[in-house]
mmCIF file of C-alpha atoms in Angstrom:
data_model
loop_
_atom_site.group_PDB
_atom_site.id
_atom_site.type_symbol
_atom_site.label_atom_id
_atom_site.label_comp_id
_atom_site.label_asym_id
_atom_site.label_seq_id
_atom_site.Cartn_x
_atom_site.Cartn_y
_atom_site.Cartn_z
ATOM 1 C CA UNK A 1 148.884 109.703 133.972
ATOM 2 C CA UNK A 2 148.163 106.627 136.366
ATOM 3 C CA UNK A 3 146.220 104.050 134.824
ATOM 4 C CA UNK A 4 142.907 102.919 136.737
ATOM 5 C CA UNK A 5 143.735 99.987 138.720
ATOM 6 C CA UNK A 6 139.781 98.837 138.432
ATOM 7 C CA UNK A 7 139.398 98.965 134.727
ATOM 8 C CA UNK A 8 140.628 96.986 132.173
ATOM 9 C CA UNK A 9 144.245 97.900 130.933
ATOM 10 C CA UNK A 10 142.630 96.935 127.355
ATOM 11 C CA UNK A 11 140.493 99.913 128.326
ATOM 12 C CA UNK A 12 142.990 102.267 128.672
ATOM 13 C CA UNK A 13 141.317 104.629 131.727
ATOM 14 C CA UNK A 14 143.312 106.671 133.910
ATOM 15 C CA UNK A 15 143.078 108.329 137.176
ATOM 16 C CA UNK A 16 142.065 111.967 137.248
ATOM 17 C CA UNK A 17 140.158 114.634 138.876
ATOM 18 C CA UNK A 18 136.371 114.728 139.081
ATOM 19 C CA UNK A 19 135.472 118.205 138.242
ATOM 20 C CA UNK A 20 131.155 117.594 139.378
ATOM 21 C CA UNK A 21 130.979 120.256 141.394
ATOM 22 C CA UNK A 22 131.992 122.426 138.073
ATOM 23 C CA UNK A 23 129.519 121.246 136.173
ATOM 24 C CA UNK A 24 132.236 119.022 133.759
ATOM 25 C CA UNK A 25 132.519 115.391 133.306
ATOM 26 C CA UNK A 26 136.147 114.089 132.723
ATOM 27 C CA UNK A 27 136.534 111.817 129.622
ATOM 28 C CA UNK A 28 139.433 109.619 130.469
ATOM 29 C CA UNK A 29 141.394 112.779 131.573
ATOM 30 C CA UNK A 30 141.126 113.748 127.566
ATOM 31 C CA UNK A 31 138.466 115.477 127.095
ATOM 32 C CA UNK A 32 136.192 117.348 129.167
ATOM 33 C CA UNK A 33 132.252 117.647 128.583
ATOM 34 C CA UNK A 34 129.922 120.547 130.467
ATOM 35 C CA UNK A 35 126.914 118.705 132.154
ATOM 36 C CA UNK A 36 124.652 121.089 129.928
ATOM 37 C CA UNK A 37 126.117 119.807 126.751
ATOM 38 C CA UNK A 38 125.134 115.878 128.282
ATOM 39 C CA UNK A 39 121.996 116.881 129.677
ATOM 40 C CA UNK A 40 120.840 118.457 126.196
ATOM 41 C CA UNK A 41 121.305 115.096 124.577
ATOM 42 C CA UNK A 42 119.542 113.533 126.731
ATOM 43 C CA UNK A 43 116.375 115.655 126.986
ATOM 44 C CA UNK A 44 116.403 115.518 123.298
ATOM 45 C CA UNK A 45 116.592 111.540 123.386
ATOM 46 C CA UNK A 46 114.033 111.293 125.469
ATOM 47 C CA UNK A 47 111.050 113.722 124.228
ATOM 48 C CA UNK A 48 111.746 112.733 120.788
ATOM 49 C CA UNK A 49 113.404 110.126 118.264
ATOM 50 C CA UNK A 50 117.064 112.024 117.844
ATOM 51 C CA UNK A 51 119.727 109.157 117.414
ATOM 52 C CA UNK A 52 123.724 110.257 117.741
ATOM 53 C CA UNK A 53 124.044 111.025 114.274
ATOM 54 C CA UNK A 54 121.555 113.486 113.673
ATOM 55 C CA UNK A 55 122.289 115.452 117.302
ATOM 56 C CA UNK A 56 126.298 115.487 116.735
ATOM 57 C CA UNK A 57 125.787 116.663 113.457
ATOM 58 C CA UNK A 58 123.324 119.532 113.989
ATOM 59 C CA UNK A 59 125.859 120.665 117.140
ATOM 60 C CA UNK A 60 128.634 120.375 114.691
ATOM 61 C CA UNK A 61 126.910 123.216 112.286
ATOM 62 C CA UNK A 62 126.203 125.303 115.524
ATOM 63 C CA UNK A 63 130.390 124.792 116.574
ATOM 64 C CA UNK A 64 130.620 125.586 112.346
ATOM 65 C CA UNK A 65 130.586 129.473 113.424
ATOM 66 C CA UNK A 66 134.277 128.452 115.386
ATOM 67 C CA UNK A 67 136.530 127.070 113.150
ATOM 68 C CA UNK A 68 138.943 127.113 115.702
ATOM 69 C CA UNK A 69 136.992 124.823 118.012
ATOM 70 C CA UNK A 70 135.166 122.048 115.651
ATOM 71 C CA UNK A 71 132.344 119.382 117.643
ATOM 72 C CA UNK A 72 133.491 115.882 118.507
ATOM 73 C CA UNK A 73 132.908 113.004 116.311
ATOM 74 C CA UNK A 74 129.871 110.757 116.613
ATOM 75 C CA UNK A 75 131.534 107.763 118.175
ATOM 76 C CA UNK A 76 133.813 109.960 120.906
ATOM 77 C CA UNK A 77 130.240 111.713 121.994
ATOM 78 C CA UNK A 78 129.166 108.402 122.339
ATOM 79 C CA UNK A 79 131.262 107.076 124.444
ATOM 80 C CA UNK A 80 131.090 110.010 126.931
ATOM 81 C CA UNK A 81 127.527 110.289 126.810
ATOM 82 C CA UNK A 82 126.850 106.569 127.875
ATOM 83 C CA UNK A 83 129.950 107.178 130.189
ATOM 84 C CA UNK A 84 127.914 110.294 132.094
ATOM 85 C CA UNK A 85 124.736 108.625 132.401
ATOM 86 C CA UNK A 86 126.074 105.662 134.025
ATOM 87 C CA UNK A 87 126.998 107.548 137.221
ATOM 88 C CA UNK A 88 123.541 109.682 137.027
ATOM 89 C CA UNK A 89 120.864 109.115 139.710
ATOM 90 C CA UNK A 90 117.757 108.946 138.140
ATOM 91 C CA UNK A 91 115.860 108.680 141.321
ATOM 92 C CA UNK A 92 114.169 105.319 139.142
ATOM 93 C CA UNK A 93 112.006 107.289 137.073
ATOM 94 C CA UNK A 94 113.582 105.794 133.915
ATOM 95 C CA UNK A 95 112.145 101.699 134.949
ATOM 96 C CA UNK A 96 109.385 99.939 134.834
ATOM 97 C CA UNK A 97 107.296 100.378 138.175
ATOM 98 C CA UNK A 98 106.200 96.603 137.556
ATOM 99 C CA UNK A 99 109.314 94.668 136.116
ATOM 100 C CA UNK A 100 111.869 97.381 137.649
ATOM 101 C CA UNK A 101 115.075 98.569 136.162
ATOM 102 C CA UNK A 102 116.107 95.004 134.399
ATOM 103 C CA UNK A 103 112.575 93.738 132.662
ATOM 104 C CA UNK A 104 112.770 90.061 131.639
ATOM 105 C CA UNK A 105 111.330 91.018 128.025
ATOM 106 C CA UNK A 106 111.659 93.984 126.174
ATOM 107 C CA UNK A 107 110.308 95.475 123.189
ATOM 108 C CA UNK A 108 113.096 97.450 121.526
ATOM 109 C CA UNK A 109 113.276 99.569 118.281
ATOM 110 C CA UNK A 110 116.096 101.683 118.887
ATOM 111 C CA UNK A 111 113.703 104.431 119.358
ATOM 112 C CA UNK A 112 112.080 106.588 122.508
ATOM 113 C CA UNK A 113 108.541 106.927 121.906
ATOM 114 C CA UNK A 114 106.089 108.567 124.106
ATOM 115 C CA UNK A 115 102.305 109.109 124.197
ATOM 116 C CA UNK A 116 99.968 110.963 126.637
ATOM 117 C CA UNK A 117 98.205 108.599 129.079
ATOM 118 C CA UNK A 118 94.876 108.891 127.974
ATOM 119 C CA UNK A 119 95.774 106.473 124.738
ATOM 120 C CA UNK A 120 96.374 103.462 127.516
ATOM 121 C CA UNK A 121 93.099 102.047 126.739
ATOM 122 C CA UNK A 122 92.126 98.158 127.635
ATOM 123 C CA UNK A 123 92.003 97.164 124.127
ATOM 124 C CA UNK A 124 95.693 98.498 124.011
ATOM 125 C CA UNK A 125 98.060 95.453 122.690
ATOM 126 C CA UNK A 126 101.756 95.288 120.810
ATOM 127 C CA UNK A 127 101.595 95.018 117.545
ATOM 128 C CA UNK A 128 102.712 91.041 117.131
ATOM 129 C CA UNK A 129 99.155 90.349 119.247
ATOM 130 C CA UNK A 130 97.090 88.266 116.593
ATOM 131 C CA UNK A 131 93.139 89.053 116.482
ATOM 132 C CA UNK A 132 91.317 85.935 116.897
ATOM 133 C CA UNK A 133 89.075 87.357 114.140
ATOM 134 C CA UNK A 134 91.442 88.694 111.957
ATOM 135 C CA UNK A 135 90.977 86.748 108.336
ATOM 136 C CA UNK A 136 92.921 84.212 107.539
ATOM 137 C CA UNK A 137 94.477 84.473 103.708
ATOM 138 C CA UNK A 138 96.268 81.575 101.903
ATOM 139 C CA UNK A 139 99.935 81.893 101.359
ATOM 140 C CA UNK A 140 99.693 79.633 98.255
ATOM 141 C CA UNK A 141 100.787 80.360 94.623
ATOM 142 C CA UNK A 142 97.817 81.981 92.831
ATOM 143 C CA UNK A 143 97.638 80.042 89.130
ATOM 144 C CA UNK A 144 96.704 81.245 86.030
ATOM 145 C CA UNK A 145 97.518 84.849 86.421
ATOM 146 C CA UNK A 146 97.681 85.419 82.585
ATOM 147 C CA UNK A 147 95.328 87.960 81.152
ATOM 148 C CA UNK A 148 94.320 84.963 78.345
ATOM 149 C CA UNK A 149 94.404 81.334 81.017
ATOM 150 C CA UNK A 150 93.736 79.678 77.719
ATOM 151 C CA UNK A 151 96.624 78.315 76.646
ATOM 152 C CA UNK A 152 95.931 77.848 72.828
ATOM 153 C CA UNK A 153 94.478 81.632 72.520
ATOM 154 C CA UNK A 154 97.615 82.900 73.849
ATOM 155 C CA UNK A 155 99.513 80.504 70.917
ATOM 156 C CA UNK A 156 97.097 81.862 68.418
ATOM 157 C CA UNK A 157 97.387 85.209 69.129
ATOM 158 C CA UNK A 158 100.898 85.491 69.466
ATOM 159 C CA UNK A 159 100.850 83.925 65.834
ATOM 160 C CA UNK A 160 99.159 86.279 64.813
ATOM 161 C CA UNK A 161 101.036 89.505 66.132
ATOM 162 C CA UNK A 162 104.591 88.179 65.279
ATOM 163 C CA UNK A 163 103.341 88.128 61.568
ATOM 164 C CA UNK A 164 102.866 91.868 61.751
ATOM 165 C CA UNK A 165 106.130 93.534 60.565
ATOM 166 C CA UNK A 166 106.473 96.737 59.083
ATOM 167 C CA UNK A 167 102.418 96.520 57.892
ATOM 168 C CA UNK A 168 102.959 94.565 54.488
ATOM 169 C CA UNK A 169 100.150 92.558 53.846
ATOM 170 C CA UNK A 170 99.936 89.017 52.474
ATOM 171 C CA UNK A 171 100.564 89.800 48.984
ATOM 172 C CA UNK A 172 103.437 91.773 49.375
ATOM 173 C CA UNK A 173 105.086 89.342 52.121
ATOM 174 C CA UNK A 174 105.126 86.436 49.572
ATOM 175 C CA UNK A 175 106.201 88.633 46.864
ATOM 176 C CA UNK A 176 109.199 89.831 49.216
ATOM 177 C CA UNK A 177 109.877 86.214 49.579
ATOM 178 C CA UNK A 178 113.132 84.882 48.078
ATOM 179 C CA UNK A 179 112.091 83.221 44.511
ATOM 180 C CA UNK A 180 115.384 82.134 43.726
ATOM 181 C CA UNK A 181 114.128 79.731 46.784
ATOM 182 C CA UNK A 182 111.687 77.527 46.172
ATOM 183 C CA UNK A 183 111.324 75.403 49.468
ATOM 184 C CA UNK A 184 111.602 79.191 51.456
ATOM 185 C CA UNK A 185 108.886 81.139 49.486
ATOM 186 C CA UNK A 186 106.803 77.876 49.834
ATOM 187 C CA UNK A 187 106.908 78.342 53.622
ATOM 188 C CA UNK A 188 106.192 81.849 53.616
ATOM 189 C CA UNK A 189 103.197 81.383 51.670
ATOM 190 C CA UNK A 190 102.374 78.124 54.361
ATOM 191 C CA UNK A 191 103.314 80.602 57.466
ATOM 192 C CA UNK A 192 101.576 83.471 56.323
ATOM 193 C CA UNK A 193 98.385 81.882 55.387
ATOM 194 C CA UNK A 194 98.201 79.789 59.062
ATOM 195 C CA UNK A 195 98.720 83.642 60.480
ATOM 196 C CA UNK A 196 95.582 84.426 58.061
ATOM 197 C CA UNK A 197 93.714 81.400 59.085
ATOM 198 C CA UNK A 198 93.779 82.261 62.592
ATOM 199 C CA UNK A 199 92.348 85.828 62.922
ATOM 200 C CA UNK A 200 88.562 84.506 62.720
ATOM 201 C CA UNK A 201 89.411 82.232 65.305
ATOM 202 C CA UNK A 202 91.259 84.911 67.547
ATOM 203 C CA UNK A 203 88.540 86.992 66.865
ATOM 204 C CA UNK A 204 85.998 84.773 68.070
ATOM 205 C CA UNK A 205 87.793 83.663 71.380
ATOM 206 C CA UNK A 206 88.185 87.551 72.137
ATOM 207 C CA UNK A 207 84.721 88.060 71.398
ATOM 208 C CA UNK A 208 83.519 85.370 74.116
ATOM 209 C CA UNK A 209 86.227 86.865 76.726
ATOM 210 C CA UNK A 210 85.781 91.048 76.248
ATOM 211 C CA UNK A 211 83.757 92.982 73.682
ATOM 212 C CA UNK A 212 85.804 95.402 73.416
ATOM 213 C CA UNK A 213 88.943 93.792 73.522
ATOM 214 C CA UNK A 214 87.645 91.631 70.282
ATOM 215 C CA UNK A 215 86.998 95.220 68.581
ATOM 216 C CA UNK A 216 90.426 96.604 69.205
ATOM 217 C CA UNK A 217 92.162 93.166 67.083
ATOM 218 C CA UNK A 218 89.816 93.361 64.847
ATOM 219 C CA UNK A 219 90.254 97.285 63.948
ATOM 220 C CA UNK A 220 94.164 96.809 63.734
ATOM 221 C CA UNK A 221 94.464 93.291 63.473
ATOM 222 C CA UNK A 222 91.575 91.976 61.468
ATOM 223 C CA UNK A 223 91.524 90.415 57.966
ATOM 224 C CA UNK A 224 90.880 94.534 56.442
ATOM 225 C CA UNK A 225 93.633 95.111 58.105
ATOM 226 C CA UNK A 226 96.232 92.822 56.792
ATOM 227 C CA UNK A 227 95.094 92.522 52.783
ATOM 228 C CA UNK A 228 95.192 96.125 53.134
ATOM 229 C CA UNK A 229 98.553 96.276 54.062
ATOM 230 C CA UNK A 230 98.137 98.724 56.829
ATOM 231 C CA UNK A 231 99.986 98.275 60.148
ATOM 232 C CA UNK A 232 98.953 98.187 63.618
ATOM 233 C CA UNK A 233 100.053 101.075 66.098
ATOM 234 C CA UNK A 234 103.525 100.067 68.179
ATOM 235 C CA UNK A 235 101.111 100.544 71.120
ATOM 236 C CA UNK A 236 98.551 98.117 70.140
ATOM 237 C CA UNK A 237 101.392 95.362 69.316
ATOM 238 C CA UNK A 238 102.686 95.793 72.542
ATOM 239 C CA UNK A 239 99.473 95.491 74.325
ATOM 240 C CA UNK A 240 99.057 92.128 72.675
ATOM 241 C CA UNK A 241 102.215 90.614 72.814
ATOM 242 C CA UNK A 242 101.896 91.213 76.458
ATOM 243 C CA UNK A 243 98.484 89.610 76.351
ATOM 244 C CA UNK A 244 99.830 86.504 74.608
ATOM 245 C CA UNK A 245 102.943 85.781 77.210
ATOM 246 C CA UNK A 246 102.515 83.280 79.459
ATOM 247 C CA UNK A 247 104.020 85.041 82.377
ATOM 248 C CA UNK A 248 101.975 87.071 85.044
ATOM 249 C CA UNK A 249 99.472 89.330 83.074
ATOM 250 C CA UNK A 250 98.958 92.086 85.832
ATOM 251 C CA UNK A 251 101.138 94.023 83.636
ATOM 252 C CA UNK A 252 99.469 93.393 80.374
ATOM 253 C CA UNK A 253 96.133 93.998 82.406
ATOM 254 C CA UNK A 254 97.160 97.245 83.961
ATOM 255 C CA UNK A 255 98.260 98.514 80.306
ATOM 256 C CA UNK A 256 94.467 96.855 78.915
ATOM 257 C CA UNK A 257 92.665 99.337 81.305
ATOM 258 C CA UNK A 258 94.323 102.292 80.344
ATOM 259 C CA UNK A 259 93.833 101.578 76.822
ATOM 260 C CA UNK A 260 90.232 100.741 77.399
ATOM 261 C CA UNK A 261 90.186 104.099 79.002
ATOM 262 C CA UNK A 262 91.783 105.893 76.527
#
């Protein structure tokens, strides 16, 4: 085949007939498209958002029913559909009747969108328009975003909730400490009775903050509660621990309301 003297020889395009008048566009003398195949495509494109992929592969399931003649690949449909409507004549229906066919901006989102004329209104603007009244929000870091801002609350209380393990109470937690170890039971007894000496106080910052909040400690938490020996619900340790941390309560508060609801 005779190579194009016009294009390219990177582009590898050779002289051949130009079957138009049949109602077939040549592909490089390889492969030969029907105009109604090219013109579906394109009505398609147009009156809705179909990109390549989607359109070759639905025409692929429809060629599915002739094994013995499978659909092009996405990239070679490509290539002959921009190929076709580069020699079309769209009598300039497809430009701008202001900016013509090569507008100095565009607005591109790899889409074709289309609306019915009665939405061009005056107040009609792209979306990157700011409103002159539109509020204006700070970008800036938002502090103190702990459910407990109070620093030596959230030290007391997580005190208080890392003491609870497996329910024991006071008496038994000493007793379980080694004897044999004098120094070590003397700091379990010291540990344990700050941990002791701190409810009250918990209990009272709670109070001041949320009613009901104060309630909930003091029903698994309080000073009953721990000479009793009886241990606090996973759930309720969690809650608090999460309460305590100083990272960003939203978490801990989101998991507060539902308990509160429950």
């Amino acid at each position: 085949m005779p190579s194009c003297p016009i294009s390219p020889a990177c582009s590898r395009r050779y002289i051949g007939p130009d079957p138009r008048e049949l109602g077939i566009f040549n592909l490089n003398n390889r492969i030969l498209f029907t105009h109604e195949l090219l013109d579906d495509y394109t009505s398609v494109y147009t009156s809705s958002e179909t990109p390549f992929t989607a359109w070759v592969t639905v025409t692929s399931r429809r060629y599915g029913s002739h094994p013995s003649i499978p659909f092009v690949s996405e990239g070679t449909f490509r290539t002959a559909w921009f190929a076709y409507v580069n020699i079309q004549d769209f009598a300039k229906d497809m430009s701008c009747p202001k900016c013509g066919p090569c507008p100095e901006d565009v607005i591109w989102d790899g889409i074709s969108l289309g609306f019915s004329k009665k939405h061009i209104l005056a107040t009609l603007r792209p979306p990157t328009v700011s409103d002159p009244e539109a509020p204006v929000r700070p970008n800036g870091y938002v502090w103190k975003q702990q459910v407990f801002p109070d620093a030596t609350l959230r030290r007391l209380l997580w005190h208080v909730i890392k003491g609870c393990k497996g329910g024991s109470g006071i008496r038994e937690k000493v007793v379980d400490s080694d004897d044999n170890e004098p120094q070590h039971h003397a700091m379990a007894v010291k540990v344990e009775m700050e941990r002791v000496k701190a409810i009250p106080e918990v209990l009272g910052e709670l109070s001041r903050i949320d009613s009901y909040l104060a309630a909930l400690f003091d029903q698994h938490f309080g000073l009953t509660k721990v000479f009793a020996g009886i241990a606090a619900p996973k759930v309720y340790i969690k809650l608090f621990f999460q309460a305590s941390s100083t990272a960003n309560g939203n978490g801990a508060k989101g998991l507060t309301a539902r308990v509160a609801g429950s």
